[in-house]
Each structure stands twice: as structure tokens, then as C-alpha cells.
Amino acid sequence: MAMIPAAYIPPLRFNLVQPNLYRGAYPRQPNFKFLETLKLKTIISLTPEPITSETDPVFYQWAQEQSICLIHLECASGGKGKKRSVPLDYDLALTALNLMIHNKNQPIFIHCLNGGQITSLLVACLRKLQFWSAISIFSEFINFTTNITVNDRLFVTNFHGTVKISSKNKVPWLWVGVSKHLVMNHPKLKVIEIDDAQDGNINAEFVN
């Protein structure tokens, strides 16, 4: 009898954000074979608990075998309904963006528990950095969540902070067609260039 090939099953709400940048829900064992095709270098987990040999030994062992760096940015569940909270803060979003926009960490898969609100908030922050309009940002957001709350909108609208970037090692898709003058004068974010040796470095406290 012929062997039935293993199925390639992506995580729930899986999608391509940009080349070599992917999003979705918490990966389960049936998703591993599919994720292996992406040749991931980094997984960013926006979850309450880190992925360790104690919390999820199967996931952790698989990541070790694939030489994937596991990054944990602690985010509690935001709850449900129109009054849900925003479990992501700006400092964590900026930390994640610093990893996402530099080539040395790619390919990257970012996820929360269900691939919905928290991951969508982080992607929305990326889009803000990319000069997307509010309409475009929230149109993408609603594709992965049941609704957008007032708190979600305020979080994205007011997103601010400092983004450190190396022009030599940034991902090529970040600011296509946007002048350097406009980038350096971003209306909400302070963009500063850093030494190539520091670009996209992973803080040891976030590594599982």
C-alpha cells in the first residue's frame, strides 16, 4: 500500500505579511511540517507564557531541531467583546519591530494565541511605520479579528516611540518608494540610524 504523504497544515489565521515575514495563531504539532517549508530563523511569541521545555516540550524541541530562535514578548489575553483590553504595550511593539525590520532575523513567524487581536495590533504598528493610511491599516486588521474596538483604534492611532534601524541591513520592503527625508520625519515615530553591528540585535532577556 502506498504511503499517504503528510499534510501541510498552516497555523490558524496564517498569512504572509511581507516577504519572509509571516503571521498566525499558536503553532501546534500538525503545523510543524508546513512551517518547516518557510525555513524560519525566528519565532516571536506574543503570549502569556514563553515556549520552553516545561511549558510546551513538543514545540520547544521542534524549534531546537530546526535551529529557530524563540523570542517571547509577554502579552496577556485581551479578553473578548467590544470592551476587551489592549494587552500589547508600545515598548513591546517597538522591540518586536526592531526584530522584524532587519534581515538578520528573517524569515520570521509572529503569533499570539489565536492569531487575532494581539498579532493584528503588532502588524498595525508595522503598517504605521510603513506610512499606511488608517483605512488600509484597519481594513487589514478586521480580516483577522471579529471586530475593532475603540481601544484597538486608539492604540494604533497613538502609536509612537523610537525605531532604531540600519539602512544597510533593513528589509528591502519597508519603505518602497518613500524618500529618506520623509522617513526621518515620520509624523508619529522617531527613526534613527544605528551602527550595523547593533541592528536587529536580540535582547537576551526575551530569548527562551
PDB file of N, CA and C in Angstrom, residues 9 13-14 48 54 75 77 102 111 118 132 150 179:
ATOM      1  N   ILE A   9      -0.208  21.647   6.936  1.00  0.00           N
ATOM      2  CA  ILE A   9      -1.315  22.391   7.537  1.00  0.00           C
ATOM      3  C   ILE A   9      -0.781  23.670   8.177  1.00  0.00           C
ATOM      4  N   ARG A  13      -5.278  31.179  10.926  1.00  0.00           N
ATOM      5  CA  ARG A  13      -5.115  32.581  10.516  1.00  0.00           C
ATOM      6  C   ARG A  13      -3.715  32.872   9.962  1.00  0.00           C
ATOM      7  N   PHE A  14      -3.095  31.878   9.384  1.00  0.00           N
ATOM      8  CA  PHE A  14      -1.775  32.089   8.785  1.00  0.00           C
ATOM      9  C   PHE A  14      -1.885  33.029   7.594  1.00  0.00           C
ATOM     10  N   PRO A  48       1.064  34.760  26.917  1.00  0.00           N
ATOM     11  CA  PRO A  48       1.267  34.896  28.370  1.00  0.00           C
ATOM     12  C   PRO A  48       2.500  34.150  28.869  1.00  0.00           C
ATOM     13  N   GLU A  54       9.430  23.149  29.554  1.00  0.00           N
ATOM     14  CA  GLU A  54       8.418  22.858  30.570  1.00  0.00           C
ATOM     15  C   GLU A  54       7.012  23.215  30.094  1.00  0.00           C
ATOM     16  N   CYS A  75       2.456  38.868  26.677  1.00  0.00           N
ATOM     17  CA  CYS A  75       1.185  39.552  26.439  1.00  0.00           C
ATOM     18  C   CYS A  75       0.067  38.697  27.018  1.00  0.00           C
ATOM     19  N   SER A  77      -3.965  37.735  27.641  1.00  0.00           N
ATOM     20  CA  SER A  77      -5.125  37.749  26.760  1.00  0.00           C
ATOM     21  C   SER A  77      -5.879  39.058  26.929  1.00  0.00           C
ATOM     22  N   HIS A 102      14.798  43.931  10.303  1.00  0.00           N
ATOM     23  CA  HIS A 102      16.199  43.692   9.954  1.00  0.00           C
ATOM     24  C   HIS A 102      16.384  42.285   9.388  1.00  0.00           C
ATOM     25  N   HIS A 111       3.237  35.346  16.255  1.00  0.00           N
ATOM     26  CA  HIS A 111       1.946  34.759  16.614  1.00  0.00           C
ATOM     27  C   HIS A 111       1.539  35.155  18.025  1.00  0.00           C
ATOM     28  N   ILE A 118      -3.908  40.460  19.153  1.00  0.00           N
ATOM     29  CA  ILE A 118      -2.566  40.907  19.529  1.00  0.00           C
ATOM     30  C   ILE A 118      -1.630  40.942  18.320  1.00  0.00           C
ATOM     31  N   TRP A 132       1.268  53.474   6.013  1.00  0.00           N
ATOM     32  CA  TRP A 132      -0.051  53.075   5.526  1.00  0.00           C
ATOM     33  C   TRP A 132      -1.097  54.039   6.078  1.00  0.00           C
ATOM     34  N   VAL A 150     -12.715  50.353  20.244  1.00  0.00           N
ATOM     35  CA  VAL A 150     -12.216  51.721  20.410  1.00  0.00           C
ATOM     36  C   VAL A 150     -10.794  51.690  20.962  1.00  0.00           C
ATOM     37  N   SER A 179      10.807  58.613   0.305  1.00  0.00           N
ATOM     38  CA  SER A 179      12.086  59.313   0.398  1.00  0.00           C
ATOM     39  C   SER A 179      12.655  59.242   1.809  1.00  0.00           C
TER      40      SER A 179
END
